[in-house]
Amino acid sequence: MYLPDFDYHAAASVEEASNLLGSLGTEAKLIAGGTDVMRMMKEGTLALKSLISITRVKDLKSITHDQEKGVVIGALATHNEVMLSPVLQEKYMSVCETAHHMANNQIRNIGTIGGNIANAVPSADFLPILIALGAEITLQTSSGSRSMPLEDFFVGPRQSVIKQDEILTEIIIPEKGFSGSNYHKFGLRRSGALAVVGVAVAVTMEDNLCKDVRIALGAVAPTPVRVPEVEELLRGREISAALLEEAGQVAAANCRPIDDIRGSKEYRQDMVRVFTRRTLRKAIDAGHV
Amino acid sequence: MKEQHSVIGKSVPKIDGRVKVTGQAKYTGDLKLSNMLVGKILTSPHAHAKILNIDTSQAEQLPGVKAVITHKDVPDLKYGISPARWDENIFCIDKVLFVGDKVAAVAAIDEEIVYKALALIKVDYEELPAVFDPLEALEEGAPLLHESFAGNVNTEIHQNFGDVEKAFSEAYHVRTDQFVGQRTYQCPIEPHSAISVWEGGKLTVYSSTQSPHYFQYYIARQFGLKMGDVRVIKPYMGGGFGGKLEPTGLEFAGAALAMKTGRPVKMFYDRHEMFAHNRGRHKQIMKITTGVDKNGKIIGVHADFIMDGGAYTSLGVATAYYAGAMLPLTYEYENYKFDMIRAYTNLPACGAQRGHGHPQPRYAFECHLDMVAEDLGMDPLELRMRNARQPNTITPNDFKINSCEMEACLEKAKELSGWQEKKESLPSGKGIGVAVGSFVSGAGYPIYRTNLPQASAVIKVNEDGTSATLYTGAVDIGQGSDTVLCQMAAEAMGFTYEQMKIVAADTETTPHDFGAYASRQTLMSGAAVKQAGEEVYQQLLEMASMMLKTDFRDLVCCLGMISSKTNPEVTITFAEVAREFFVRKGPLVGKGSYTPPKLGGTFKGAPVGTSPAYSFCAQVSQVDIDEETGEINVEEVWDVHDCGTVINPSLVQAQVHGALFMGVGEAVWEEVLFDDKGKIVNANLGEYRLPTALDMPKVTTDLVFGDELEPAGPWGVKEVGEGATIPTMGCYSNAIYDAMGVRVYSLPLSYEKVWRALKEKREQEQQG
Ligand SMILES: Cc1cc2nc3c(=O)[nH]c(=O)nc-3n(C[C@H](O)[C@H](O)[C@H](O)COP(=O)(O)OP(=O)(O)OC[C@H]3O[C@@H](n4cnc5c(N)ncnc54)[C@H](O)[C@@H]3O)c2cc1C
């Protein structure tokens, strides 16, 4: 395997990067940590003439809490920066834990949350938990920006609504008053394994009453998916073991996994059942974990 | 009887530890020679195809390209492990036999140009039907790989000792089970690489090799050179595990490119190419039948196996014999039958991987014996104790066993693990299992037919006597042989380890040794080193007795100090005497060589599995199974070894941990997978899942020693490197059964397979 030749542009600002993306066209792409882009170019599954780096754009790295917006995560924050962020550790430990269980330390040091999202891979770990927490994203060009709920971003495997000259700049977790959240990545070893299924939940509990809940699944459909059937089942109900098991079964019945080398469709479906139940239990009992 | 030792038996630091940790150690891939070119091999994209035409003209014209070669530019002599099965060419001539088969090679001034040139070579193929399953390959009408091997039969073995049929007819209970072992790959951390230099009619090859001698032999043979004109040097190495025992296209194509260009050529495999080259563990389909008496005493065993060899023989004929040969080592029974067919398929060739042929059959046998024990209502550990091999016995296939602490290993594992109590009290979901293993301490016969000794060594004491250099052909691939051999040299010489230097694994400067395979070096290379050290010791004491004017027999030398046994006042240093020796007589040199005694029977295949000595081990593991997901959490492992006298306790621990790591991976995760066109789909370390540090269980290792030392090994040493890999797969399978009452009949014991077995069990229970 050999990395083919390409031009490398180190953009100093989002505007510059956007202009370059626009003028160079579809044979150009952004590179953030490069953990995905480099691998694909080396393997020959991605052919590009130019890469535009945005790693010099420092203000895209911060993770802050804004009274109005909520928690704002810069797209260039690495997995380790997410994991170690005091703001996230205080508000959404579940997001830190998600980062903690991704890849390995080397990748966590350079891979970014923005790259994880823009990649639009169905098994990407940040997607379910951010969707469950109701995250919004901002896409920016040199002339303006738009924002949307993260769950509307994905179209299919490695496909999203992003336009050629758009750059994902921030991920915002608005204050929705969830009392707990949790993501479980079911992988085939303890470290360095991609998700066979990923289940994320965010709940608002009042005593034992489920006031609100959002559930998102990864690796079981062409994009990360919500399971409204389960959310409806649970909303406004008293939580019981039987109800959680039912939630798991409904989730399993409403996802469309495929067979691949990591697991069969049948296995994935049953794991959705098991981990929907267990993840709900954790978020209900233990808060943001 | 325990002897007192001063240097062996101690965890001295590894001799190469410092240079490795500080990054100074140079591996083959780090070496740069002036004027060096980079070479790469073009491989086949098809699993089975005729080569119609190869057009290299465009590649040759690319600026920077110095040579493009195909089969037309190299000798067409076939190679492989044994003359009857030479079946592989440097480059394919008429057809390619697997995705990754060697077709052409390029040398150019840098890596980038090499890749570009490879893409410019045009090969026209006519695709042929391919076969990927050993059972299908053996069916009539299956696509044929090699004209000279009808029915795709690469190796066929039928061995029969005693009378198995009679034993079964007289047995109290007879049971048959079938298991499947998967294809795995060694995955050494250091990729294969080789640098070939052709200068003045002499070929020098730096290679990441487990056997410089074997490489020298085959490279010389291929190119019609005298062995003396081929020098193979092994720089520092990052593991081999069997995959670097035979020369690859890197040495052969590299040599041809160096000869053609007159410049040094560096060749290497990247991770994907390593997987495609393979030579890893064979997939085996293993049917096994055992007859026992009322008390659980085994009276007969029939092993009926088929293995997938891939496209070439590689070292696989030995693997095929080993698969059956080593089963009778651990338990005593007289009647044994072994049938095996190694089939050719259009997949990468399989070869020797740590434990060579034995781990999978052992998995099958150990699972099967647990099921026999259950049929008899007997504790599985008890059944093993009743059958455990005793010292000074002979196996049905004529292997002579000297020391053997099989029973003590089981006893100790039972005690350490708290077996009895756990058997009775572990909650549902948790379980324990036991399995055993055994392995050769060096193969009794050389890797190719020759009467050369197995090992030899020279020790040269420095002129002023303050240091000594050991010259040995033994190969340190990371396991620490340089360290233990220096310890042994120092012990035999009465010298200190800290003052030992070593020159090893270079066919020109070091005396012959077959290298690192079959767990042979501690015993075999060690025997030669001991002899060399004793020769130095002898000469030194003779000189000392002249200098001190005392009787030679009154002197001893220990840790560099010579003293009188009777008069403690009389002392003189090793260094002083050695210096005087040099002044009066010239270099103080000792030499040794080792040839094993004649071993084994006379039947076909009798040499495979013979060894001067055998290691034994028993393992107990405790697992916790998630009954909903099938996840296997191994909570603890107790590993007990009879590996003879220990030269370096830390290195024994390291071998046991490393072996367990590989055993864990093969038991639960590792498997090379292919698509329906024979292309590997997980040729990377992301999807070919080796365990990580987090996946390793807690392990307690212990050693047992018999009353008598192993007579065949220097100071009573045996092996631990490969034997330790053997029990784990069966051990885990048995623990899973104990925890959940389900048996997974194929490796790896993946979470999904356990989940499926649990699901099927639940469904059956609901119906029943
Ligand atoms: C060994 C290994 C293990 C891995 N393990 C995991 C794992 O456990 N879980 C997991 O989810 N992923 C895993 N990955 C995948 C990958 O590392 C992550 O998805 C990572 O987050 C990608 O981020 P990056 O910055 O490296 O992206 P890059 O490779 O730089 O980019 C990826 C894609 O996103 C685009 N992009 C990047 N940033 C932006 C932006 N700000 N705006 C618009 N587009 C952008 C790029 O153009 C490219 O198309 C693993 C990868 C490797 C190599």
mmCIF file of N, CA, C and O and ligand atoms in Angstrom, chain A residues 29-37 54 75 79 102-104 107 111-112 114-116 118-119 124-125 162 167-168 185 193-194, ligand 1:
data_model
loop_
_atom_site.group_PDB
_atom_site.id
_atom_site.type_symbol
_atom_site.label_atom_id
_atom_site.label_comp_id
_atom_site.label_asym_id
_atom_site.label_seq_id
_atom_site.Cartn_x
_atom_site.Cartn_y
_atom_site.Cartn_z
ATOM 1 N N LYS A 29 -10.856 17.349 -0.391
ATOM 2 C CA LYS A 29 -11.602 17.067 0.814
ATOM 3 C C LYS A 29 -10.874 17.667 2.006
ATOM 4 O O LYS A 29 -9.666 17.920 1.928
ATOM 5 N N LEU A 30 -11.613 17.827 3.075
ATOM 6 C CA LEU A 30 -10.988 18.278 4.320
ATOM 7 C C LEU A 30 -10.246 17.123 4.958
ATOM 8 O O LEU A 30 -10.620 15.968 4.817
ATOM 9 N N ILE A 31 -9.203 17.458 5.670
ATOM 10 C CA ILE A 31 -8.583 16.471 6.550
ATOM 11 C C ILE A 31 -8.487 17.085 7.933
ATOM 12 O O ILE A 31 -8.036 18.220 8.092
ATOM 13 N N ALA A 32 -8.948 16.324 8.917
ATOM 14 C CA ALA A 32 -8.829 16.789 10.309
ATOM 15 C C ALA A 32 -7.739 15.950 10.958
ATOM 16 O O ALA A 32 -6.557 16.198 10.735
ATOM 17 N N GLY A 33 -8.104 14.878 11.675
ATOM 18 C CA GLY A 33 -7.066 13.997 12.240
ATOM 19 C C GLY A 33 -6.445 13.102 11.177
ATOM 20 O O GLY A 33 -5.332 12.611 11.330
ATOM 21 N N GLY A 34 -7.203 12.864 10.132
ATOM 22 C CA GLY A 34 -6.707 12.027 9.037
ATOM 23 C C GLY A 34 -6.750 10.540 9.304
ATOM 24 O O GLY A 34 -6.295 9.745 8.482
ATOM 25 N N THR A 35 -7.312 10.125 10.421
ATOM 26 C CA THR A 35 -7.278 8.692 10.748
ATOM 27 C C THR A 35 -8.137 7.879 9.784
ATOM 28 O O THR A 35 -7.911 6.696 9.603
ATOM 29 N N ASP A 36 -9.089 8.506 9.173
ATOM 30 C CA ASP A 36 -9.902 7.795 8.205
ATOM 31 C C ASP A 36 -9.462 8.094 6.765
ATOM 32 O O ASP A 36 -9.285 7.199 5.956
ATOM 33 N N VAL A 37 -9.269 9.379 6.491
ATOM 34 C CA VAL A 37 -8.884 9.784 5.136
ATOM 35 C C VAL A 37 -7.587 9.118 4.686
ATOM 36 O O VAL A 37 -7.493 8.582 3.589
ATOM 37 N N ILE A 54 -7.519 21.623 8.333
ATOM 38 C CA ILE A 54 -8.068 22.721 9.134
ATOM 39 C C ILE A 54 -7.506 22.667 10.550
ATOM 40 O O ILE A 54 -7.991 23.343 11.449
ATOM 41 N N ALA A 75 -15.439 21.171 16.425
ATOM 42 C CA ALA A 75 -15.346 19.974 15.595
ATOM 43 C C ALA A 75 -13.955 19.352 15.616
ATOM 44 O O ALA A 75 -13.787 18.161 15.380
ATOM 45 N N HIS A 79 -10.656 12.906 20.330
ATOM 46 C CA HIS A 79 -11.370 11.990 21.231
ATOM 47 C C HIS A 79 -10.847 12.140 22.661
ATOM 48 O O HIS A 79 -11.613 12.169 23.616
ATOM 49 N N MET A 102 -13.358 4.417 22.475
ATOM 50 C CA MET A 102 -13.115 4.386 21.033
ATOM 51 C C MET A 102 -11.678 3.985 20.733
ATOM 52 O O MET A 102 -10.754 4.354 21.454
ATOM 53 N N ALA A 103 -11.510 3.263 19.630
ATOM 54 C CA ALA A 103 -10.199 3.006 19.028
ATOM 55 C C ALA A 103 -9.154 2.647 20.073
ATOM 56 O O ALA A 103 -9.378 1.803 20.942
ATOM 57 N N ASN A 104 -8.013 3.302 19.976
ATOM 58 C CA ASN A 104 -6.925 3.108 20.927
ATOM 59 C C ASN A 104 -6.315 4.485 21.183
ATOM 60 O O ASN A 104 -6.680 5.462 20.535
ATOM 61 N N ILE A 107 -5.042 6.697 18.226
ATOM 62 C CA ILE A 107 -6.113 7.271 17.400
ATOM 63 C C ILE A 107 -6.875 8.331 18.192
ATOM 64 O O ILE A 107 -7.228 9.383 17.674
ATOM 65 N N GLY A 111 -7.643 11.583 16.190
ATOM 66 C CA GLY A 111 -8.976 11.537 15.576
ATOM 67 C C GLY A 111 -9.862 12.600 16.210
ATOM 68 O O GLY A 111 -9.762 12.873 17.404
ATOM 69 N N THR A 112 -10.738 13.207 15.400
ATOM 70 C CA THR A 112 -11.572 14.292 15.921
ATOM 71 C C THR A 112 -13.051 13.919 15.928
ATOM 72 O O THR A 112 -13.493 13.040 15.170
ATOM 73 N N GLY A 114 -15.383 15.910 14.926
ATOM 74 C CA GLY A 114 -15.945 16.370 13.652
ATOM 75 C C GLY A 114 -15.727 15.337 12.556
ATOM 76 O O GLY A 114 -16.622 15.065 11.757
ATOM 77 N N GLY A 115 -14.548 14.754 12.517
ATOM 78 C CA GLY A 115 -14.250 13.719 11.525
ATOM 79 C C GLY A 115 -15.128 12.499 11.717
ATOM 80 O O GLY A 115 -15.596 11.882 10.751
ATOM 81 N N ASN A 116 -15.372 12.174 12.978
ATOM 82 C CA ASN A 116 -16.215 11.021 13.277
ATOM 83 C C ASN A 116 -17.623 11.229 12.736
ATOM 84 O O ASN A 116 -18.236 10.320 12.176
ATOM 85 N N ALA A 118 -18.540 13.672 10.282
ATOM 86 C CA ALA A 118 -18.547 13.934 8.842
ATOM 87 C C ALA A 118 -18.303 12.663 8.027
ATOM 88 O O ALA A 118 -18.795 12.510 6.915
ATOM 89 N N ASN A 119 -17.575 11.752 8.617
ATOM 90 C CA ASN A 119 -17.346 10.444 8.001
ATOM 91 C C ASN A 119 -18.640 9.700 7.673
ATOM 92 O O ASN A 119 -18.718 8.959 6.705
ATOM 93 N N ALA A 124 -19.975 4.511 13.710
ATOM 94 C CA ALA A 124 -19.209 5.531 14.444
ATOM 95 C C ALA A 124 -19.799 5.739 15.833
ATOM 96 O O ALA A 124 -21.011 5.853 15.998
ATOM 97 N N ASP A 125 -18.927 5.800 16.815
ATOM 98 C CA ASP A 125 -19.403 5.753 18.196
ATOM 99 C C ASP A 125 -20.035 7.030 18.728
ATOM 100 O O ASP A 125 -20.912 6.974 19.587
ATOM 101 N N ILE A 162 -23.941 17.161 3.764
ATOM 102 C CA ILE A 162 -22.939 18.232 3.713
ATOM 103 C C ILE A 162 -22.644 18.602 2.255
ATOM 104 O O ILE A 162 -22.612 17.747 1.378
ATOM 105 N N ILE A 167 -18.204 23.235 6.080
ATOM 106 C CA ILE A 167 -17.335 22.700 7.125
ATOM 107 C C ILE A 167 -18.129 22.585 8.406
ATOM 108 O O ILE A 167 -18.850 23.514 8.801
ATOM 109 N N LEU A 168 -18.016 21.438 9.016
ATOM 110 C CA LEU A 168 -18.662 21.234 10.307
ATOM 111 C C LEU A 168 -17.796 21.938 11.348
ATOM 112 O O LEU A 168 -16.612 21.619 11.487
ATOM 113 N N LYS A 185 -21.148 0.516 23.634
ATOM 114 C CA LYS A 185 -20.606 -0.014 22.395
ATOM 115 C C LYS A 185 -20.387 -1.492 22.613
ATOM 116 O O LYS A 185 -19.636 -1.886 23.513
ATOM 117 N N ALA A 193 -11.882 -2.178 18.927
ATOM 118 C CA ALA A 193 -12.858 -2.915 18.116
ATOM 119 C C ALA A 193 -13.980 -1.967 17.720
ATOM 120 O O ALA A 193 -14.405 -1.136 18.518
ATOM 121 N N LEU A 194 -14.447 -2.089 16.499
ATOM 122 C CA LEU A 194 -15.582 -1.267 16.078
ATOM 123 C C LEU A 194 -16.873 -1.865 16.637
ATOM 124 O O LEU A 194 -16.928 -3.050 16.967
HETATM 125 C C1 LIG C 1 -7.313 1.982 14.247
HETATM 126 C C2 LIG C 1 -8.583 2.763 14.154
HETATM 127 C C3 LIG C 1 -9.562 2.536 15.080
HETATM 128 C C4 LIG C 1 -10.750 3.254 15.004
HETATM 129 N N1 LIG C 1 -11.687 3.008 15.960
HETATM 130 C C5 LIG C 1 -12.829 3.695 15.935
HETATM 131 C C6 LIG C 1 -13.819 3.488 16.950
HETATM 132 O O1 LIG C 1 -13.630 2.691 17.876
HETATM 133 N N2 LIG C 1 -14.990 4.155 16.854
HETATM 134 C C7 LIG C 1 -15.216 5.041 15.838
HETATM 135 O O2 LIG C 1 -16.292 5.613 15.820
HETATM 136 N N3 LIG C 1 -14.311 5.273 14.880
HETATM 137 C C8 LIG C 1 -13.118 4.633 14.896
HETATM 138 N N4 LIG C 1 -12.185 4.852 13.916
HETATM 139 C C9 LIG C 1 -12.511 5.762 12.807
HETATM 140 C C10 LIG C 1 -11.934 7.192 12.908
HETATM 141 O O3 LIG C 1 -10.766 7.245 13.613
HETATM 142 C C11 LIG C 1 -12.884 8.141 13.574
HETATM 143 O O4 LIG C 1 -14.070 8.131 12.880
HETATM 144 C C12 LIG C 1 -12.337 9.563 13.728
HETATM 145 O O5 LIG C 1 -13.185 10.242 14.548
HETATM 146 C C13 LIG C 1 -12.222 10.286 12.408
HETATM 147 O O6 LIG C 1 -11.731 11.604 12.701
HETATM 148 P P1 LIG C 1 -10.518 12.258 11.921
HETATM 149 O O7 LIG C 1 -10.353 13.611 12.465
HETATM 150 O O8 LIG C 1 -9.338 11.411 11.935
HETATM 151 O O9 LIG C 1 -11.156 12.302 10.458
HETATM 152 P P2 LIG C 1 -10.454 12.451 9.043
HETATM 153 O O10 LIG C 1 -9.896 11.159 8.607
HETATM 154 O O11 LIG C 1 -9.550 13.624 9.015
HETATM 155 O O12 LIG C 1 -11.737 12.770 8.176
HETATM 156 C C14 LIG C 1 -12.785 11.879 8.020
HETATM 157 C C15 LIG C 1 -13.833 12.441 7.055
HETATM 158 O O13 LIG C 1 -14.476 13.546 7.643
HETATM 159 C C16 LIG C 1 -14.280 14.750 6.875
HETATM 160 N N5 LIG C 1 -14.100 15.821 7.858
HETATM 161 C C17 LIG C 1 -13.253 15.833 8.907
HETATM 162 N N6 LIG C 1 -13.451 16.937 9.651
HETATM 163 C C18 LIG C 1 -14.435 17.646 9.069
HETATM 164 C C19 LIG C 1 -15.114 18.867 9.376
HETATM 165 N N7 LIG C 1 -14.786 19.581 10.448
HETATM 166 N N8 LIG C 1 -16.079 19.274 8.545
HETATM 167 C C20 LIG C 1 -16.418 18.550 7.453
HETATM 168 N N9 LIG C 1 -15.851 17.403 7.138
HETATM 169 C C21 LIG C 1 -14.861 16.937 7.921
HETATM 170 C C22 LIG C 1 -13.090 14.468 6.004
HETATM 171 O O14 LIG C 1 -13.143 15.206 4.825
HETATM 172 C C23 LIG C 1 -13.239 12.972 5.765
HETATM 173 O O15 LIG C 1 -14.171 12.748 4.757
HETATM 174 C C24 LIG C 1 -10.980 4.174 13.968
HETATM 175 C C25 LIG C 1 -9.981 4.381 13.026
HETATM 176 C C26 LIG C 1 -8.790 3.698 13.108
HETATM 177 C C27 LIG C 1 -7.739 3.968 12.078
#
